[in-house]
GROMACS .gro file of C-alpha atoms in nm:
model
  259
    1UNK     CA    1   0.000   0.000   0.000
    2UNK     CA    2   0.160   0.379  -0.138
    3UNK     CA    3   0.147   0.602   0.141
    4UNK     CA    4  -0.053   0.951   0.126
    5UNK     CA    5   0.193   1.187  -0.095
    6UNK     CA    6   0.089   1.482   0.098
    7UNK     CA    7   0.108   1.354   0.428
    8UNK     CA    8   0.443   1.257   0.322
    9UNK     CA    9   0.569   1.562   0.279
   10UNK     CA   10   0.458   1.727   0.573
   11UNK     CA   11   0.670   1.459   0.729
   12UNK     CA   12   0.945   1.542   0.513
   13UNK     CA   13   0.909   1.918   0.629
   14UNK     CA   14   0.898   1.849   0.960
   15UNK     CA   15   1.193   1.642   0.949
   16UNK     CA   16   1.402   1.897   0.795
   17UNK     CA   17   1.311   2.197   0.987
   18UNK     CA   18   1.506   2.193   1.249
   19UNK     CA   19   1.851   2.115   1.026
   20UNK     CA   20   1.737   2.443   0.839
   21UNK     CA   21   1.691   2.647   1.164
   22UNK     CA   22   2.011   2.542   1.308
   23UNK     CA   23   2.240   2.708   1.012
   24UNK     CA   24   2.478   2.918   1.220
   25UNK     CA   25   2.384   3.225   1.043
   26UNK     CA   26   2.079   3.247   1.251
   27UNK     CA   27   2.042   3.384   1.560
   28UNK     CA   28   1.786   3.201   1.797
   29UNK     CA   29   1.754   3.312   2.176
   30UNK     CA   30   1.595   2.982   2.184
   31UNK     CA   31   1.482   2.657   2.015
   32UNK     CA   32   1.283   2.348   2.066
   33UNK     CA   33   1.171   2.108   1.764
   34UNK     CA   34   0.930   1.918   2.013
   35UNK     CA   35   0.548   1.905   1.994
   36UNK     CA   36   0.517   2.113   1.695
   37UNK     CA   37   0.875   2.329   1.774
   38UNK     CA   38   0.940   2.660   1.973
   39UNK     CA   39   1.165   2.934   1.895
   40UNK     CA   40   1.271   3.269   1.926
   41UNK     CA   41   1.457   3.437   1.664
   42UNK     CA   42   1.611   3.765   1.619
   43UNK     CA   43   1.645   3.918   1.264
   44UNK     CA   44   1.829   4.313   1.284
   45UNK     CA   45   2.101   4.442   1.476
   46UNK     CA   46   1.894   4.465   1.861
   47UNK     CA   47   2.200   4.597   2.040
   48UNK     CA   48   2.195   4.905   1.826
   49UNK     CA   49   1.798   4.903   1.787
   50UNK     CA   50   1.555   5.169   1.828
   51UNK     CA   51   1.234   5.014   1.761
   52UNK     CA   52   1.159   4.638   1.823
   53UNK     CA   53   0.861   4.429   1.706
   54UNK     CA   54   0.770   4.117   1.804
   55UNK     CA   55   0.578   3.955   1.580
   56UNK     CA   56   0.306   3.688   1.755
   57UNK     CA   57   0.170   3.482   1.493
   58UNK     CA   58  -0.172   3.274   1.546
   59UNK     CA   59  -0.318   2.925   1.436
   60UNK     CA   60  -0.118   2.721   1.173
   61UNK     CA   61   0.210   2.825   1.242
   62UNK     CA   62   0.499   2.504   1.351
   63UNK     CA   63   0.831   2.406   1.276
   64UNK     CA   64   0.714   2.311   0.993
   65UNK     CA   65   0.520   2.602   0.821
   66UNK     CA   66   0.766   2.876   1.004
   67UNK     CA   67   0.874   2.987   0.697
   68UNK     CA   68   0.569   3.163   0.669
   69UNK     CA   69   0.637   3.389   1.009
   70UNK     CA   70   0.979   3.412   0.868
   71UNK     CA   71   0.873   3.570   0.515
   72UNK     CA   72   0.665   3.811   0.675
   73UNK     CA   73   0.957   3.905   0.936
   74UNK     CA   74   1.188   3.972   0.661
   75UNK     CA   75   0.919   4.173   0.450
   76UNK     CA   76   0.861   4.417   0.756
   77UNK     CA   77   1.241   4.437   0.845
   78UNK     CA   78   1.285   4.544   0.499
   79UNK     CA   79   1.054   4.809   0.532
   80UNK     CA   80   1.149   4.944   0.887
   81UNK     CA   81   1.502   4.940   0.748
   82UNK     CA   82   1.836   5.014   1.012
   83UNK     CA   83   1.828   5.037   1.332
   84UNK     CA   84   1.536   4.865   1.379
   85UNK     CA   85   1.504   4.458   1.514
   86UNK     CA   86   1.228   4.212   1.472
   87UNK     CA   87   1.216   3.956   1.788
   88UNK     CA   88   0.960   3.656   1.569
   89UNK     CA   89   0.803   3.461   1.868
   90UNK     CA   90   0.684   3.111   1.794
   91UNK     CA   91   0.681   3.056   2.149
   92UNK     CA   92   0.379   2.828   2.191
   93UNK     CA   93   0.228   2.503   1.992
   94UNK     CA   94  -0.043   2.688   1.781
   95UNK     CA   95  -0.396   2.538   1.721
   96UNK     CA   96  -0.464   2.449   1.381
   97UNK     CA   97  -0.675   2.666   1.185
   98UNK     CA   98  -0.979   2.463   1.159
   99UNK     CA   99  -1.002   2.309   1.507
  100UNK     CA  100  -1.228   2.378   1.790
  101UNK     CA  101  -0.863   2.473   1.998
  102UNK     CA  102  -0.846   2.764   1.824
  103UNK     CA  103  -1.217   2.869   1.989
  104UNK     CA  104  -1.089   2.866   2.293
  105UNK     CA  105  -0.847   3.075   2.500
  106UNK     CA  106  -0.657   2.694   2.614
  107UNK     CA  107  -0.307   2.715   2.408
  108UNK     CA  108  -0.301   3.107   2.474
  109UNK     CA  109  -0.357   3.023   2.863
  110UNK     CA  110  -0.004   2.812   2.806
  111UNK     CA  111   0.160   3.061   2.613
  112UNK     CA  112   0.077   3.344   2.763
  113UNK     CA  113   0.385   3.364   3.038
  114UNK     CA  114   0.624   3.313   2.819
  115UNK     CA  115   0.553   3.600   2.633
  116UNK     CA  116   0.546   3.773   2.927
  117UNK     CA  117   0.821   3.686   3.037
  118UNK     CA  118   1.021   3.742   2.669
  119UNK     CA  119   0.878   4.091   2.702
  120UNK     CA  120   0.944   4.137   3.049
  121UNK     CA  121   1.364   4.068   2.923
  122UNK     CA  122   1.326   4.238   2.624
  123UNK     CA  123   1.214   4.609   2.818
  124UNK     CA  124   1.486   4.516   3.081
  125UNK     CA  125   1.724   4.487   2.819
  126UNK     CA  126   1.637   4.768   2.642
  127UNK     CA  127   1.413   4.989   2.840
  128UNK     CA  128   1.471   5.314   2.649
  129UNK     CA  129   1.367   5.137   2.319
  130UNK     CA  130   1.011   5.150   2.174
  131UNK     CA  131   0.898   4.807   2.171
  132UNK     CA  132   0.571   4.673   1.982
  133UNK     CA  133   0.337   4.357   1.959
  134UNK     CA  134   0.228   4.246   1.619
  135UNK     CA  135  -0.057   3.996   1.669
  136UNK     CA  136  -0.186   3.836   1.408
  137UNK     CA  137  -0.506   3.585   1.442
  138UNK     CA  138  -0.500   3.395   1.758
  139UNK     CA  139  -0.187   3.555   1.862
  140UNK     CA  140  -0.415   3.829   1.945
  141UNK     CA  141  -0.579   3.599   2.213
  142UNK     CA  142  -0.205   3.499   2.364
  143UNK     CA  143  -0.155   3.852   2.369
  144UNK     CA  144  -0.436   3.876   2.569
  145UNK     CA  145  -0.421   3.610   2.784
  146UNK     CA  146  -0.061   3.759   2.889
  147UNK     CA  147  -0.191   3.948   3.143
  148UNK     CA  148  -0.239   4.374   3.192
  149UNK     CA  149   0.065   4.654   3.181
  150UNK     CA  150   0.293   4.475   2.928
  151UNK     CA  151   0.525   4.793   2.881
  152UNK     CA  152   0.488   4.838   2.510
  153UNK     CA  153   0.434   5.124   2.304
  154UNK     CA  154   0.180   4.956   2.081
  155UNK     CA  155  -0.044   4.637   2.027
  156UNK     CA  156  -0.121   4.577   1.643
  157UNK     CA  157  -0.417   4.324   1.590
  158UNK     CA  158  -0.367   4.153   1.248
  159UNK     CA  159  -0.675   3.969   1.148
  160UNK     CA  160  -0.800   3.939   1.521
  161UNK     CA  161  -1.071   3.734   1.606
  162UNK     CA  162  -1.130   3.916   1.918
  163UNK     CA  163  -0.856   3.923   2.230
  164UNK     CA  164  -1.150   3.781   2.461
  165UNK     CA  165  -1.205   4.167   2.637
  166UNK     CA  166  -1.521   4.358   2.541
  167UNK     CA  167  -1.277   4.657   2.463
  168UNK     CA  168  -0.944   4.777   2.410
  169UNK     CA  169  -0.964   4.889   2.747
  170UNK     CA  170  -1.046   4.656   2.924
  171UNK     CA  171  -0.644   4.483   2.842
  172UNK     CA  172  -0.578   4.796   3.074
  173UNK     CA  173  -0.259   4.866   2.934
  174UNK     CA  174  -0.081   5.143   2.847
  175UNK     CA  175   0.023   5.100   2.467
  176UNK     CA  176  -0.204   5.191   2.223
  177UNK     CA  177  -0.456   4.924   2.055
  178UNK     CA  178  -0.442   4.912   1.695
  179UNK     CA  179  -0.601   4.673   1.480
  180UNK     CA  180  -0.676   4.615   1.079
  181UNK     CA  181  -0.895   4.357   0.901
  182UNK     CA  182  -0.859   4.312   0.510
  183UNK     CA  183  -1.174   4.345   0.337
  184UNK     CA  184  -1.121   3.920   0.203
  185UNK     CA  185  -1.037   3.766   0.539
  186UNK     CA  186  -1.255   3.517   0.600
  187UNK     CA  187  -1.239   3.641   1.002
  188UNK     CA  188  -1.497   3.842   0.934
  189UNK     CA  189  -1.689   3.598   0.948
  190UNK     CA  190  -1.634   3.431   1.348
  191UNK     CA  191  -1.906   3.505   1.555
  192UNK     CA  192  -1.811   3.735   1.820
  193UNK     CA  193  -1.938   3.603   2.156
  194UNK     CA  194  -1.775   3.478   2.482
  195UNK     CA  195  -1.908   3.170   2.673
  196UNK     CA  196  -1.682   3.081   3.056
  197UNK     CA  197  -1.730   2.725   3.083
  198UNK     CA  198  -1.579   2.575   3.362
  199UNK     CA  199  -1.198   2.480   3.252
  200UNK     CA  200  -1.154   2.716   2.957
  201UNK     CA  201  -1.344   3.010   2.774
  202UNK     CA  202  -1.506   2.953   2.436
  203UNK     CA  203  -1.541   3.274   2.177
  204UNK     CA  204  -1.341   3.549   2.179
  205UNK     CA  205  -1.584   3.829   2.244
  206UNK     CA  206  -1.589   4.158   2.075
  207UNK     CA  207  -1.474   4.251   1.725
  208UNK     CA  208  -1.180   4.470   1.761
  209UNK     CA  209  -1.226   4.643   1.445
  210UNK     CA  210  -1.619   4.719   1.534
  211UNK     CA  211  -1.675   5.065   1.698
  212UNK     CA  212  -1.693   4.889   2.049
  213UNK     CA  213  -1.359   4.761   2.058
  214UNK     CA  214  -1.261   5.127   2.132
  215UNK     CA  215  -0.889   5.018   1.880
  216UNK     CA  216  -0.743   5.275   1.679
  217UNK     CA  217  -0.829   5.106   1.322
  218UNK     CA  218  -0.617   5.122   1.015
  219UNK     CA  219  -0.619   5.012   0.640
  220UNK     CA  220  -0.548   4.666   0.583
  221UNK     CA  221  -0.626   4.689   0.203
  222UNK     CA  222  -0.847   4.353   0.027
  223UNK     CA  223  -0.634   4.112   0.114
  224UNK     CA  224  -0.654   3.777   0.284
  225UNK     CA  225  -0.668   3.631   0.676
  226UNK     CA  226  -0.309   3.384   0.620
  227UNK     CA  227   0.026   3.621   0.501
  228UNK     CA  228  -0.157   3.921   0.338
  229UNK     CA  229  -0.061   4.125   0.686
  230UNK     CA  230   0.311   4.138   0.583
  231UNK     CA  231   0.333   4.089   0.220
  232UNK     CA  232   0.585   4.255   0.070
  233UNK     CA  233   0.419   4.650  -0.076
  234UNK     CA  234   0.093   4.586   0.063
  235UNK     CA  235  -0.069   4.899   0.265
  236UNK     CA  236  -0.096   4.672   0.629
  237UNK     CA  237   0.258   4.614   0.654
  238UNK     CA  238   0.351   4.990   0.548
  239UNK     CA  239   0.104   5.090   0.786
  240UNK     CA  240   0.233   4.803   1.071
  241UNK     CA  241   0.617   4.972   0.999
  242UNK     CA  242   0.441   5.311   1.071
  243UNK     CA  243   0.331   5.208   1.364
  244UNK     CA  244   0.611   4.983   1.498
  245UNK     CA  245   0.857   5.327   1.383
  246UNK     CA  246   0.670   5.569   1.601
  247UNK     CA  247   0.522   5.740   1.273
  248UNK     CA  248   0.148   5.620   1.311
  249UNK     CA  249   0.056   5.949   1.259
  250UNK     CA  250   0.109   5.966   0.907
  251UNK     CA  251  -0.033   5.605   0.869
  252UNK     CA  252  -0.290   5.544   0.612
  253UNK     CA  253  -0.636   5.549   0.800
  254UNK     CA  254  -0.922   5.319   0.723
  255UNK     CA  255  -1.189   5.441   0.517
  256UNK     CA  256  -1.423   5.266   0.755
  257UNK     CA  257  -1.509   5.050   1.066
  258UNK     CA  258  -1.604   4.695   0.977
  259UNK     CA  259  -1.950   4.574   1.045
   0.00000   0.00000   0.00000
């Protein structure tokens, strides 16, 4: 009996992955190729940085598909240019996209200290440096789940489902909220409710680009819910660079709040 060709070469790919990760040209603060794979890479020169993002990516995202994180990484480093430094997080085992996980706030319960605690180093490291979260999908939720007063300047929701709060305010943090949705991303669609049931919570409550959410909204142009955020000359990831520079100001607004 043949095996299944394409289950094949997902094993291939995840096989591999960790042989291409560890070329000593990268830089990893940390890795781990178990139970889907961790790491923590840094891409830009952070000892000389002035403005950090770290990118939090959401459902989908392994070992094995990290390429995807990584293309968008290299598309916004490219457009923040010197002196900037991208910190890409994969610091959790992310649900699958279709999968009633990625309903729930479980994973980003587990994930949600470490990026604390990366955050928590990075601000000690570098407290003088202007430090953003770029959330996309159920990173948004981690984000969340990471508790109040993360001392960053802002919190970019890519794609967000919801971050499980009724409003921006309620995360109770000082950054500002920002959030974009392109007009084709099927996460439009996720209905926006919140059920506490007695081990986890279900739904992920408001929309943050709907008037309630109380998030500074931005253009996110027609594209997609997967890698449309940071593809290379699209208006999100010129406006995300705004942002993550200090320049919001000048970013591209959105011509209107998503129903």
């Amino acid at each position: 009996m043949s095996s299944h060709p394409r289950r094949n070469r997902l094993r291939r790919g995840l096989l591999a992955a960790p042989h291409v990760m560890a070329d000593p040209v990268r830089r990893f603060l940390s890795f781990d190729g178990r139970d889907g794979g961790r790491g923590v890479e840094i891409f830009g020169d952070l000892s000389h940085a002035e403005r950090i993002a770290v990118p939090v990516p959401g459902a989908g995202i392994g070992v094995d598909r990290y390429w995807r994180l990584r293309n968008g990484v290299f598309a916004l480093h490219s457009e923040l240019g010197e002196r900037s430094a991208i910190v890409a997080w994969l610091g959790y085992e992310t649900p699958t996209t279709v999968n009633p996980t990625s309903a729930t706030s479980g994973q980003a319960d587990e994930a949600a200290p470490e990026l604390r605690d990366l955050i928590g180093e990075l601000i000690g490291l570098k407290p003088a440096v202007r430090t953003s979260l770029v959330c996309h999908s159920y990173g948004s939720v981690v984000r969340a789940r990471a508790g109040h007063g993360l001392r960053v300047a802002d919190i970019v929701l890519c794609g967000s489902p919801g971050t499980g709060y009724g409003s921006a305010a309620d995360l109770h943090t000082p950054a500002t909220v920002r959030a974009d949705r392109g007009s084709d991303d099927w996460i439009a669609d996720v209905p926006h409710m919140k059920l506490q049931l007695p081990f986890v919570e279900v739904g992920s409550a408001t929309d943050p680009v709907s008037p309630e959410s109380g998030a500074e909204i931005f253009a996110a142009g027609d594209g997609g819910h997967r890698d449309d955020y940071l593809k290379p000359g699209s208006s999100p990831l010129k406006n995300i660079a705004r942002i993550v520079a200090g320049t919001a100001m000048s970013a591209e607004p959105s011509g209107e709040r998503h129903a």
